[in-house]
Amino acid sequence: MTVSRPRPRRPQRATGAPVWLFDLDNTLHAASRAIFPAINQAMTQYIIDALGVSRDVANHLRTSYTQRYGAALLGLTRHHRVDPHDFLKVVHTFPDLPGMVYAERGLARMLRALPGRKIVLTNAPEAYARAVLAELGIERIFERVIAIEHMRTRRRWRAKPDRAMLRETLRRAGAALSDAILIEDTHGHLKRYRQLGIQTVWITGHLPTRAPALRLSGRGRPHYVDHRIRSLKSLQTGLQSGRLRQTG
Ligand SMILES: [Mg+2]
């Protein structure tokens, strides 16, 4: 009798064509203008109600868990008894979403003009991500939307910047790490993922005025940022100038 063994997972072969991984909030739209203040307020209120703590403690838990785990949800599920699906739904539901979404002019045209595969990779829940993309009129440009519900293993919730999660996500998408280009406003995610060998783009145009103080190299960007841009328009320039590799 022959026993079939599972074949070892091989790393995906690089094709040389870019696989763009777009963050959502403060990358594809200006979340800090209206949506983030509303989400932060809703999260704090949820934590107050669920855990019976003061507003100060709730704010502290929200910000410290976001910093430590990449998403407040992960801290709330690891250290408290919070219903993750209820939390995600309550804090990301906005009846007036259309009036809260701000984006760059010509966004759809810019994205369509970029060569290669396009994927959304966000620590937000899927329903919210798809609602924002629909509002922006760009949902169909992306071959898939990888939201926080898709980053889970059977045992735990995961989020950016978890490295095993990114490897697994790219394996499922049939994409090689060396073809991936991550576009993000959160420099901590870029820093952690650059070590995997992917290319990194730091977009700063939607950040609130108090941009983080970072140690910049002589090139005006941290060493783990391949290309620093204010607007998504500059992605095309990055490819043409060779600051972003494209071998396909
Ligand atoms: Mg972001």
PDB file of N, CA and C in Angstrom, residues 126-219:
ATOM      1  N   GLU A 126     -14.090  43.031   6.144  1.00  0.00           N
ATOM      2  CA  GLU A 126     -14.387  42.985   4.708  1.00  0.00           C
ATOM      3  C   GLU A 126     -15.565  43.890   4.308  1.00  0.00           C
ATOM      4  N   ALA A 127     -16.637  43.867   5.090  1.00  0.00           N
ATOM      5  CA  ALA A 127     -17.827  44.633   4.693  1.00  0.00           C
ATOM      6  C   ALA A 127     -17.501  46.121   4.585  1.00  0.00           C
ATOM      7  N   TYR A 128     -16.742  46.621   5.556  1.00  0.00           N
ATOM      8  CA  TYR A 128     -16.339  48.028   5.545  1.00  0.00           C
ATOM      9  C   TYR A 128     -15.409  48.303   4.354  1.00  0.00           C
ATOM     10  N   ALA A 129     -14.413  47.420   4.152  1.00  0.00           N
ATOM     11  CA  ALA A 129     -13.449  47.623   3.057  1.00  0.00           C
ATOM     12  C   ALA A 129     -14.186  47.674   1.720  1.00  0.00           C
ATOM     13  N   ARG A 130     -15.105  46.739   1.526  1.00  0.00           N
ATOM     14  CA  ARG A 130     -15.820  46.708   0.243  1.00  0.00           C
ATOM     15  C   ARG A 130     -16.727  47.921   0.090  1.00  0.00           C
ATOM     16  N   ALA A 131     -17.319  48.386   1.182  1.00  0.00           N
ATOM     17  CA  ALA A 131     -18.177  49.576   1.112  1.00  0.00           C
ATOM     18  C   ALA A 131     -17.356  50.807   0.718  1.00  0.00           C
ATOM     19  N   VAL A 132     -16.160  50.929   1.280  1.00  0.00           N
ATOM     20  CA  VAL A 132     -15.299  52.078   0.942  1.00  0.00           C
ATOM     21  C   VAL A 132     -14.845  51.983  -0.518  1.00  0.00           C
ATOM     22  N   LEU A 133     -14.432  50.789  -0.942  1.00  0.00           N
ATOM     23  CA  LEU A 133     -13.966  50.611  -2.330  1.00  0.00           C
ATOM     24  C   LEU A 133     -15.093  50.907  -3.315  1.00  0.00           C
ATOM     25  N   ALA A 134     -16.314  50.486  -2.960  1.00  0.00           N
ATOM     26  CA  ALA A 134     -17.468  50.747  -3.834  1.00  0.00           C
ATOM     27  C   ALA A 134     -17.726  52.251  -3.909  1.00  0.00           C
ATOM     28  N   GLU A 135     -17.621  52.909  -2.781  1.00  0.00           N
ATOM     29  CA  GLU A 135     -17.824  54.355  -2.730  1.00  0.00           C
ATOM     30  C   GLU A 135     -16.778  55.081  -3.586  1.00  0.00           C
ATOM     31  N   LEU A 136     -15.569  54.540  -3.594  1.00  0.00           N
ATOM     32  CA  LEU A 136     -14.484  55.133  -4.387  1.00  0.00           C
ATOM     33  C   LEU A 136     -14.592  54.750  -5.867  1.00  0.00           C
ATOM     34  N   GLY A 137     -15.461  53.778  -6.157  1.00  0.00           N
ATOM     35  CA  GLY A 137     -15.628  53.328  -7.545  1.00  0.00           C
ATOM     36  C   GLY A 137     -14.445  52.512  -8.044  1.00  0.00           C
ATOM     37  N   ILE A 138     -13.744  51.818  -7.134  1.00  0.00           N
ATOM     38  CA  ILE A 138     -12.540  51.083  -7.558  1.00  0.00           C
ATOM     39  C   ILE A 138     -12.581  49.599  -7.172  1.00  0.00           C
ATOM     40  N   GLU A 139     -13.729  49.126  -6.692  1.00  0.00           N
ATOM     41  CA  GLU A 139     -13.794  47.756  -6.179  1.00  0.00           C
ATOM     42  C   GLU A 139     -13.371  46.729  -7.240  1.00  0.00           C
ATOM     43  N   ARG A 140     -13.765  46.960  -8.483  1.00  0.00           N
ATOM     44  CA  ARG A 140     -13.511  45.951  -9.524  1.00  0.00           C
ATOM     45  C   ARG A 140     -12.080  45.954 -10.035  1.00  0.00           C
ATOM     46  N   ILE A 141     -11.306  46.948  -9.615  1.00  0.00           N
ATOM     47  CA  ILE A 141      -9.910  47.007 -10.064  1.00  0.00           C
ATOM     48  C   ILE A 141      -9.065  45.947  -9.338  1.00  0.00           C
ATOM     49  N   PHE A 142      -9.540  45.536  -8.152  1.00  0.00           N
ATOM     50  CA  PHE A 142      -8.739  44.612  -7.342  1.00  0.00           C
ATOM     51  C   PHE A 142      -9.205  43.181  -7.520  1.00  0.00           C
ATOM     52  N   GLU A 143      -8.230  42.274  -7.703  1.00  0.00           N
ATOM     53  CA  GLU A 143      -8.609  40.870  -7.913  1.00  0.00           C
ATOM     54  C   GLU A 143      -9.097  40.230  -6.621  1.00  0.00           C
ATOM     55  N   ARG A 144      -8.659  40.737  -5.483  1.00  0.00           N
ATOM     56  CA  ARG A 144      -9.189  40.252  -4.205  1.00  0.00           C
ATOM     57  C   ARG A 144      -8.992  41.293  -3.107  1.00  0.00           C
ATOM     58  N   VAL A 145      -9.850  41.157  -2.095  1.00  0.00           N
ATOM     59  CA  VAL A 145      -9.761  42.025  -0.923  1.00  0.00           C
ATOM     60  C   VAL A 145      -9.458  41.113   0.256  1.00  0.00           C
ATOM     61  N   ILE A 146      -8.265  41.266   0.827  1.00  0.00           N
ATOM     62  CA  ILE A 146      -7.906  40.451   1.979  1.00  0.00           C
ATOM     63  C   ILE A 146      -8.095  41.318   3.220  1.00  0.00           C
ATOM     64  N   ALA A 147      -9.149  40.993   3.966  1.00  0.00           N
ATOM     65  CA  ALA A 147      -9.515  41.770   5.151  1.00  0.00           C
ATOM     66  C   ALA A 147      -9.148  40.966   6.396  1.00  0.00           C
ATOM     67  N   ILE A 148      -9.364  41.553   7.558  1.00  0.00           N
ATOM     68  CA  ILE A 148      -8.876  40.919   8.804  1.00  0.00           C
ATOM     69  C   ILE A 148      -9.506  39.539   9.040  1.00  0.00           C
ATOM     70  N   GLU A 149     -10.724  39.326   8.570  1.00  0.00           N
ATOM     71  CA  GLU A 149     -11.352  38.000   8.760  1.00  0.00           C
ATOM     72  C   GLU A 149     -10.596  36.913   7.985  1.00  0.00           C
ATOM     73  N   HIS A 150      -9.917  37.305   6.893  1.00  0.00           N
ATOM     74  CA  HIS A 150      -9.213  36.311   6.071  1.00  0.00           C
ATOM     75  C   HIS A 150      -7.801  36.026   6.582  1.00  0.00           C
ATOM     76  N   MET A 151      -7.355  36.776   7.583  1.00  0.00           N
ATOM     77  CA  MET A 151      -5.989  36.618   8.087  1.00  0.00           C
ATOM     78  C   MET A 151      -5.939  35.637   9.256  1.00  0.00           C
ATOM     79  N   ARG A 152      -7.106  35.172   9.708  1.00  0.00           N
ATOM     80  CA  ARG A 152      -7.191  34.294  10.881  1.00  0.00           C
ATOM     81  C   ARG A 152      -6.634  32.912  10.613  1.00  0.00           C
ATOM     82  N   THR A 153      -6.122  32.296  11.654  1.00  0.00           N
ATOM     83  CA  THR A 153      -5.909  30.846  11.604  1.00  0.00           C
ATOM     84  C   THR A 153      -7.080  30.262  12.387  1.00  0.00           C
ATOM     85  N   ARG A 154      -7.095  28.927  12.545  1.00  0.00           N
ATOM     86  CA  ARG A 154      -8.210  28.342  13.289  1.00  0.00           C
ATOM     87  C   ARG A 154      -8.213  28.812  14.737  1.00  0.00           C
ATOM     88  N   ARG A 155      -7.015  29.105  15.257  1.00  0.00           N
ATOM     89  CA  ARG A 155      -6.921  29.387  16.691  1.00  0.00           C
ATOM     90  C   ARG A 155      -6.874  30.865  17.049  1.00  0.00           C
ATOM     91  N   ARG A 156      -6.379  31.685  16.138  1.00  0.00           N
ATOM     92  CA  ARG A 156      -6.255  33.086  16.547  1.00  0.00           C
ATOM     93  C   ARG A 156      -6.402  34.085  15.405  1.00  0.00           C
ATOM     94  N   TRP A 157      -6.760  35.296  15.815  1.00  0.00           N
ATOM     95  CA  TRP A 157      -6.852  36.386  14.855  1.00  0.00           C
ATOM     96  C   TRP A 157      -5.448  36.911  14.579  1.00  0.00           C
ATOM     97  N   ARG A 158      -5.221  37.280  13.353  1.00  0.00           N
ATOM     98  CA  ARG A 158      -3.928  37.869  12.997  1.00  0.00           C
ATOM     99  C   ARG A 158      -4.182  39.157  12.217  1.00  0.00           C
ATOM    100  N   ALA A 159      -3.137  39.945  12.043  1.00  0.00           N
ATOM    101  CA  ALA A 159      -3.271  41.213  11.323  1.00  0.00           C
ATOM    102  C   ALA A 159      -1.893  41.612  10.813  1.00  0.00           C
ATOM    103  N   LYS A 160      -1.837  42.602   9.924  1.00  0.00           N
ATOM    104  CA  LYS A 160      -0.546  43.186   9.582  1.00  0.00           C
ATOM    105  C   LYS A 160       0.043  43.743  10.879  1.00  0.00           C
ATOM    106  N   PRO A 161       1.308  43.640  11.218  1.00  0.00           N
ATOM    107  CA  PRO A 161       2.403  43.151  10.371  1.00  0.00           C
ATOM    108  C   PRO A 161       2.847  41.715  10.675  1.00  0.00           C
ATOM    109  N   ASP A 162       1.951  40.787  10.870  1.00  0.00           N
ATOM    110  CA  ASP A 162       2.311  39.389  11.121  1.00  0.00           C
ATOM    111  C   ASP A 162       2.968  38.813   9.852  1.00  0.00           C
ATOM    112  N   ARG A 163       4.173  38.301  10.025  1.00  0.00           N
ATOM    113  CA  ARG A 163       4.917  37.836   8.830  1.00  0.00           C
ATOM    114  C   ARG A 163       4.368  36.522   8.276  1.00  0.00           C
ATOM    115  N   ALA A 164       4.039  35.582   9.169  1.00  0.00           N
ATOM    116  CA  ALA A 164       3.502  34.302   8.694  1.00  0.00           C
ATOM    117  C   ALA A 164       2.214  34.547   7.916  1.00  0.00           C
ATOM    118  N   MET A 165       1.427  35.507   8.368  1.00  0.00           N
ATOM    119  CA  MET A 165       0.174  35.833   7.683  1.00  0.00           C
ATOM    120  C   MET A 165       0.455  36.320   6.263  1.00  0.00           C
ATOM    121  N   LEU A 166       1.448  37.181   6.099  1.00  0.00           N
ATOM    122  CA  LEU A 166       1.724  37.705   4.751  1.00  0.00           C
ATOM    123  C   LEU A 166       2.227  36.591   3.825  1.00  0.00           C
ATOM    124  N   ARG A 167       3.114  35.743   4.376  1.00  0.00           N
ATOM    125  CA  ARG A 167       3.615  34.619   3.557  1.00  0.00           C
ATOM    126  C   ARG A 167       2.461  33.742   3.089  1.00  0.00           C
ATOM    127  N   GLU A 168       1.567  33.426   4.023  1.00  0.00           N
ATOM    128  CA  GLU A 168       0.419  32.564   3.737  1.00  0.00           C
ATOM    129  C   GLU A 168      -0.518  33.233   2.726  1.00  0.00           C
ATOM    130  N   THR A 169      -0.740  34.525   2.912  1.00  0.00           N
ATOM    131  CA  THR A 169      -1.619  35.280   2.022  1.00  0.00           C
ATOM    132  C   THR A 169      -1.087  35.259   0.583  1.00  0.00           C
ATOM    133  N   LEU A 170       0.215  35.466   0.441  1.00  0.00           N
ATOM    134  CA  LEU A 170       0.800  35.474  -0.900  1.00  0.00           C
ATOM    135  C   LEU A 170       0.804  34.067  -1.498  1.00  0.00           C
ATOM    136  N   ARG A 171       1.026  33.065  -0.660  1.00  0.00           N
ATOM    137  CA  ARG A 171       1.002  31.686  -1.159  1.00  0.00           C
ATOM    138  C   ARG A 171      -0.385  31.364  -1.724  1.00  0.00           C
ATOM    139  N   ARG A 172      -1.420  31.772  -0.970  1.00  0.00           N
ATOM    140  CA  ARG A 172      -2.790  31.518  -1.430  1.00  0.00           C
ATOM    141  C   ARG A 172      -3.090  32.275  -2.713  1.00  0.00           C
ATOM    142  N   ALA A 173      -2.489  33.449  -2.862  1.00  0.00           N
ATOM    143  CA  ALA A 173      -2.734  34.248  -4.065  1.00  0.00           C
ATOM    144  C   ALA A 173      -1.842  33.791  -5.225  1.00  0.00           C
ATOM    145  N   GLY A 174      -0.949  32.828  -4.941  1.00  0.00           N
ATOM    146  CA  GLY A 174      -0.045  32.345  -5.983  1.00  0.00           C
ATOM    147  C   GLY A 174       0.948  33.413  -6.405  1.00  0.00           C
ATOM    148  N   ALA A 175       1.405  34.215  -5.445  1.00  0.00           N
ATOM    149  CA  ALA A 175       2.333  35.304  -5.761  1.00  0.00           C
ATOM    150  C   ALA A 175       3.630  35.136  -4.972  1.00  0.00           C
ATOM    151  N   ALA A 176       4.741  35.504  -5.592  1.00  0.00           N
ATOM    152  CA  ALA A 176       6.046  35.391  -4.929  1.00  0.00           C
ATOM    153  C   ALA A 176       6.332  36.642  -4.112  1.00  0.00           C
ATOM    154  N   LEU A 177       7.049  36.449  -3.002  1.00  0.00           N
ATOM    155  CA  LEU A 177       7.421  37.599  -2.164  1.00  0.00           C
ATOM    156  C   LEU A 177       8.195  38.634  -2.973  1.00  0.00           C
ATOM    157  N   SER A 178       9.066  38.138  -3.864  1.00  0.00           N
ATOM    158  CA  SER A 178       9.926  39.085  -4.599  1.00  0.00           C
ATOM    159  C   SER A 178       9.159  39.897  -5.642  1.00  0.00           C
ATOM    160  N   ASP A 179       7.926  39.496  -5.961  1.00  0.00           N
ATOM    161  CA  ASP A 179       7.106  40.286  -6.898  1.00  0.00           C
ATOM    162  C   ASP A 179       6.201  41.283  -6.161  1.00  0.00           C
ATOM    163  N   ALA A 180       6.112  41.144  -4.842  1.00  0.00           N
ATOM    164  CA  ALA A 180       5.132  41.937  -4.078  1.00  0.00           C
ATOM    165  C   ALA A 180       5.647  43.341  -3.772  1.00  0.00           C
ATOM    166  N   ILE A 181       4.758  44.305  -3.917  1.00  0.00           N
ATOM    167  CA  ILE A 181       5.069  45.700  -3.555  1.00  0.00           C
ATOM    168  C   ILE A 181       3.955  46.162  -2.618  1.00  0.00           C
ATOM    169  N   LEU A 182       4.315  46.467  -1.386  1.00  0.00           N
ATOM    170  CA  LEU A 182       3.322  46.896  -0.396  1.00  0.00           C
ATOM    171  C   LEU A 182       3.268  48.421  -0.347  1.00  0.00           C
ATOM    172  N   ILE A 183       2.054  48.968  -0.470  1.00  0.00           N
ATOM    173  CA  ILE A 183       1.863  50.420  -0.387  1.00  0.00           C
ATOM    174  C   ILE A 183       1.076  50.702   0.877  1.00  0.00           C
ATOM    175  N   GLU A 184       1.663  51.450   1.803  1.00  0.00           N
ATOM    176  CA  GLU A 184       1.144  51.593   3.164  1.00  0.00           C
ATOM    177  C   GLU A 184       1.458  52.971   3.712  1.00  0.00           C
ATOM    178  N   ASP A 185       0.615  53.426   4.630  1.00  0.00           N
ATOM    179  CA  ASP A 185       0.969  54.632   5.389  1.00  0.00           C
ATOM    180  C   ASP A 185       1.624  54.264   6.730  1.00  0.00           C
ATOM    181  N   THR A 186       1.404  53.041   7.213  1.00  0.00           N
ATOM    182  CA  THR A 186       1.935  52.650   8.526  1.00  0.00           C
ATOM    183  C   THR A 186       3.357  52.125   8.368  1.00  0.00           C
ATOM    184  N   HIS A 187       4.335  52.965   8.801  1.00  0.00           N
ATOM    185  CA  HIS A 187       5.731  52.605   8.519  1.00  0.00           C
ATOM    186  C   HIS A 187       6.166  51.358   9.271  1.00  0.00           C
ATOM    187  N   GLY A 188       5.525  51.072  10.428  1.00  0.00           N
ATOM    188  CA  GLY A 188       5.881  49.871  11.180  1.00  0.00           C
ATOM    189  C   GLY A 188       5.625  48.596  10.381  1.00  0.00           C
ATOM    190  N   HIS A 189       4.549  48.603   9.590  1.00  0.00           N
ATOM    191  CA  HIS A 189       4.252  47.433   8.752  1.00  0.00           C
ATOM    192  C   HIS A 189       5.315  47.301   7.657  1.00  0.00           C
ATOM    193  N   LEU A 190       5.687  48.435   7.075  1.00  0.00           N
ATOM    194  CA  LEU A 190       6.687  48.414   5.995  1.00  0.00           C
ATOM    195  C   LEU A 190       8.019  47.892   6.528  1.00  0.00           C
ATOM    196  N   LYS A 191       8.375  48.355   7.722  1.00  0.00           N
ATOM    197  CA  LYS A 191       9.659  47.980   8.317  1.00  0.00           C
ATOM    198  C   LYS A 191       9.729  46.463   8.528  1.00  0.00           C
ATOM    199  N   ARG A 192       8.679  45.928   9.074  1.00  0.00           N
ATOM    200  CA  ARG A 192       8.662  44.501   9.380  1.00  0.00           C
ATOM    201  C   ARG A 192       8.631  43.654   8.100  1.00  0.00           C
ATOM    202  N   TYR A 193       7.872  44.094   7.125  1.00  0.00           N
ATOM    203  CA  TYR A 193       7.711  43.290   5.911  1.00  0.00           C
ATOM    204  C   TYR A 193       8.874  43.445   4.939  1.00  0.00           C
ATOM    205  N   ARG A 194       9.608  44.549   5.027  1.00  0.00           N
ATOM    206  CA  ARG A 194      10.759  44.736   4.126  1.00  0.00           C
ATOM    207  C   ARG A 194      11.769  43.607   4.325  1.00  0.00           C
ATOM    208  N   GLN A 195      11.822  43.109   5.581  1.00  0.00           N
ATOM    209  CA  GLN A 195      12.782  42.041   5.899  1.00  0.00           C
ATOM    210  C   GLN A 195      12.442  40.726   5.196  1.00  0.00           C
ATOM    211  N   LEU A 196      11.234  40.600   4.678  1.00  0.00           N
ATOM    212  CA  LEU A 196      10.856  39.385   3.937  1.00  0.00           C
ATOM    213  C   LEU A 196      11.305  39.458   2.483  1.00  0.00           C
ATOM    214  N   GLY A 197      11.772  40.611   2.059  1.00  0.00           N
ATOM    215  CA  GLY A 197      12.249  40.738   0.685  1.00  0.00           C
ATOM    216  C   GLY A 197      11.241  41.359  -0.267  1.00  0.00           C
ATOM    217  N   ILE A 198      10.119  41.855   0.267  1.00  0.00           N
ATOM    218  CA  ILE A 198       9.180  42.528  -0.624  1.00  0.00           C
ATOM    219  C   ILE A 198       9.617  43.985  -0.796  1.00  0.00           C
ATOM    220  N   GLN A 199       9.076  44.653  -1.812  1.00  0.00           N
ATOM    221  CA  GLN A 199       9.363  46.074  -1.994  1.00  0.00           C
ATOM    222  C   GLN A 199       8.337  46.880  -1.191  1.00  0.00           C
ATOM    223  N   THR A 200       8.757  48.076  -0.776  1.00  0.00           N
ATOM    224  CA  THR A 200       7.891  48.869   0.101  1.00  0.00           C
ATOM    225  C   THR A 200       7.734  50.300  -0.415  1.00  0.00           C
ATOM    226  N   VAL A 201       6.499  50.770  -0.351  1.00  0.00           N
ATOM    227  CA  VAL A 201       6.205  52.161  -0.720  1.00  0.00           C
ATOM    228  C   VAL A 201       5.507  52.801   0.479  1.00  0.00           C
ATOM    229  N   TRP A 202       6.057  53.921   0.937  1.00  0.00           N
ATOM    230  CA  TRP A 202       5.443  54.641   2.074  1.00  0.00           C
ATOM    231  C   TRP A 202       4.674  55.831   1.516  1.00  0.00           C
ATOM    232  N   ILE A 203       3.356  55.810   1.692  1.00  0.00           N
ATOM    233  CA  ILE A 203       2.536  56.923   1.208  1.00  0.00           C
ATOM    234  C   ILE A 203       2.207  57.833   2.393  1.00  0.00           C
ATOM    235  N   THR A 204       2.519  59.110   2.245  1.00  0.00           N
ATOM    236  CA  THR A 204       2.396  60.038   3.373  1.00  0.00           C
ATOM    237  C   THR A 204       1.326  61.114   3.159  1.00  0.00           C
ATOM    238  N   GLY A 205       0.754  61.162   1.957  1.00  0.00           N
ATOM    239  CA  GLY A 205      -0.151  62.263   1.620  1.00  0.00           C
ATOM    240  C   GLY A 205      -1.434  62.329   2.441  1.00  0.00           C
ATOM    241  N   HIS A 206      -1.875  61.206   2.992  1.00  0.00           N
ATOM    242  CA  HIS A 206      -3.121  61.208   3.772  1.00  0.00           C
ATOM    243  C   HIS A 206      -2.870  61.219   5.277  1.00  0.00           C
ATOM    244  N   LEU A 207      -1.601  61.224   5.668  1.00  0.00           N
ATOM    245  CA  LEU A 207      -1.322  61.205   7.107  1.00  0.00           C
ATOM    246  C   LEU A 207      -1.734  62.531   7.718  1.00  0.00           C
ATOM    247  N   PRO A 208      -2.200  62.509   8.969  1.00  0.00           N
ATOM    248  CA  PRO A 208      -2.498  63.784   9.624  1.00  0.00           C
ATOM    249  C   PRO A 208      -1.216  64.612   9.728  1.00  0.00           C
ATOM    250  N   THR A 209      -1.352  65.907   9.957  1.00  0.00           N
ATOM    251  CA  THR A 209      -0.174  66.792   9.862  1.00  0.00           C
ATOM    252  C   THR A 209       0.977  66.368  10.766  1.00  0.00           C
ATOM    253  N   ARG A 210       0.645  65.783  11.926  1.00  0.00           N
ATOM    254  CA  ARG A 210       1.748  65.361  12.791  1.00  0.00           C
ATOM    255  C   ARG A 210       2.280  64.016  12.303  1.00  0.00           C
ATOM    256  N   ALA A 211       3.108  64.044  11.265  1.00  0.00           N
ATOM    257  CA  ALA A 211       3.685  62.812  10.731  1.00  0.00           C
ATOM    258  C   ALA A 211       4.699  62.289  11.749  1.00  0.00           C
ATOM    259  N   PRO A 212       4.865  60.964  11.812  1.00  0.00           N
ATOM    260  CA  PRO A 212       5.764  60.406  12.818  1.00  0.00           C
ATOM    261  C   PRO A 212       7.211  60.853  12.600  1.00  0.00           C
ATOM    262  N   ALA A 213       7.908  61.071  13.691  1.00  0.00           N
ATOM    263  CA  ALA A 213       9.317  61.439  13.585  1.00  0.00           C
ATOM    264  C   ALA A 213      10.119  60.164  13.360  1.00  0.00           C
ATOM    265  N   LEU A 214      10.778  60.069  12.230  1.00  0.00           N
ATOM    266  CA  LEU A 214      11.512  58.854  11.898  1.00  0.00           C
ATOM    267  C   LEU A 214      12.956  59.203  11.572  1.00  0.00           C
ATOM    268  N   ARG A 215      13.809  58.224  11.757  1.00  0.00           N
ATOM    269  CA  ARG A 215      15.207  58.443  11.344  1.00  0.00           C
ATOM    270  C   ARG A 215      15.283  58.234   9.844  1.00  0.00           C
ATOM    271  N   LEU A 216      15.538  59.312   9.149  1.00  0.00           N
ATOM    272  CA  LEU A 216      15.581  59.226   7.697  1.00  0.00           C
ATOM    273  C   LEU A 216      17.030  59.123   7.231  1.00  0.00           C
ATOM    274  N   SER A 217      17.235  58.381   6.188  1.00  0.00           N
ATOM    275  CA  SER A 217      18.574  58.317   5.608  1.00  0.00           C
ATOM    276  C   SER A 217      18.770  59.560   4.741  1.00  0.00           C
ATOM    277  N   GLY A 218      19.903  59.653   4.080  1.00  0.00           N
ATOM    278  CA  GLY A 218      20.187  60.800   3.213  1.00  0.00           C
ATOM    279  C   GLY A 218      19.212  60.905   2.053  1.00  0.00           C
ATOM    280  N   ARG A 219      18.472  59.811   1.819  1.00  0.00           N
ATOM    281  CA  ARG A 219      17.519  59.813   0.691  1.00  0.00           C
ATOM    282  C   ARG A 219      16.159  60.353   1.111  1.00  0.00           C
TER     283      ARG A 219
END
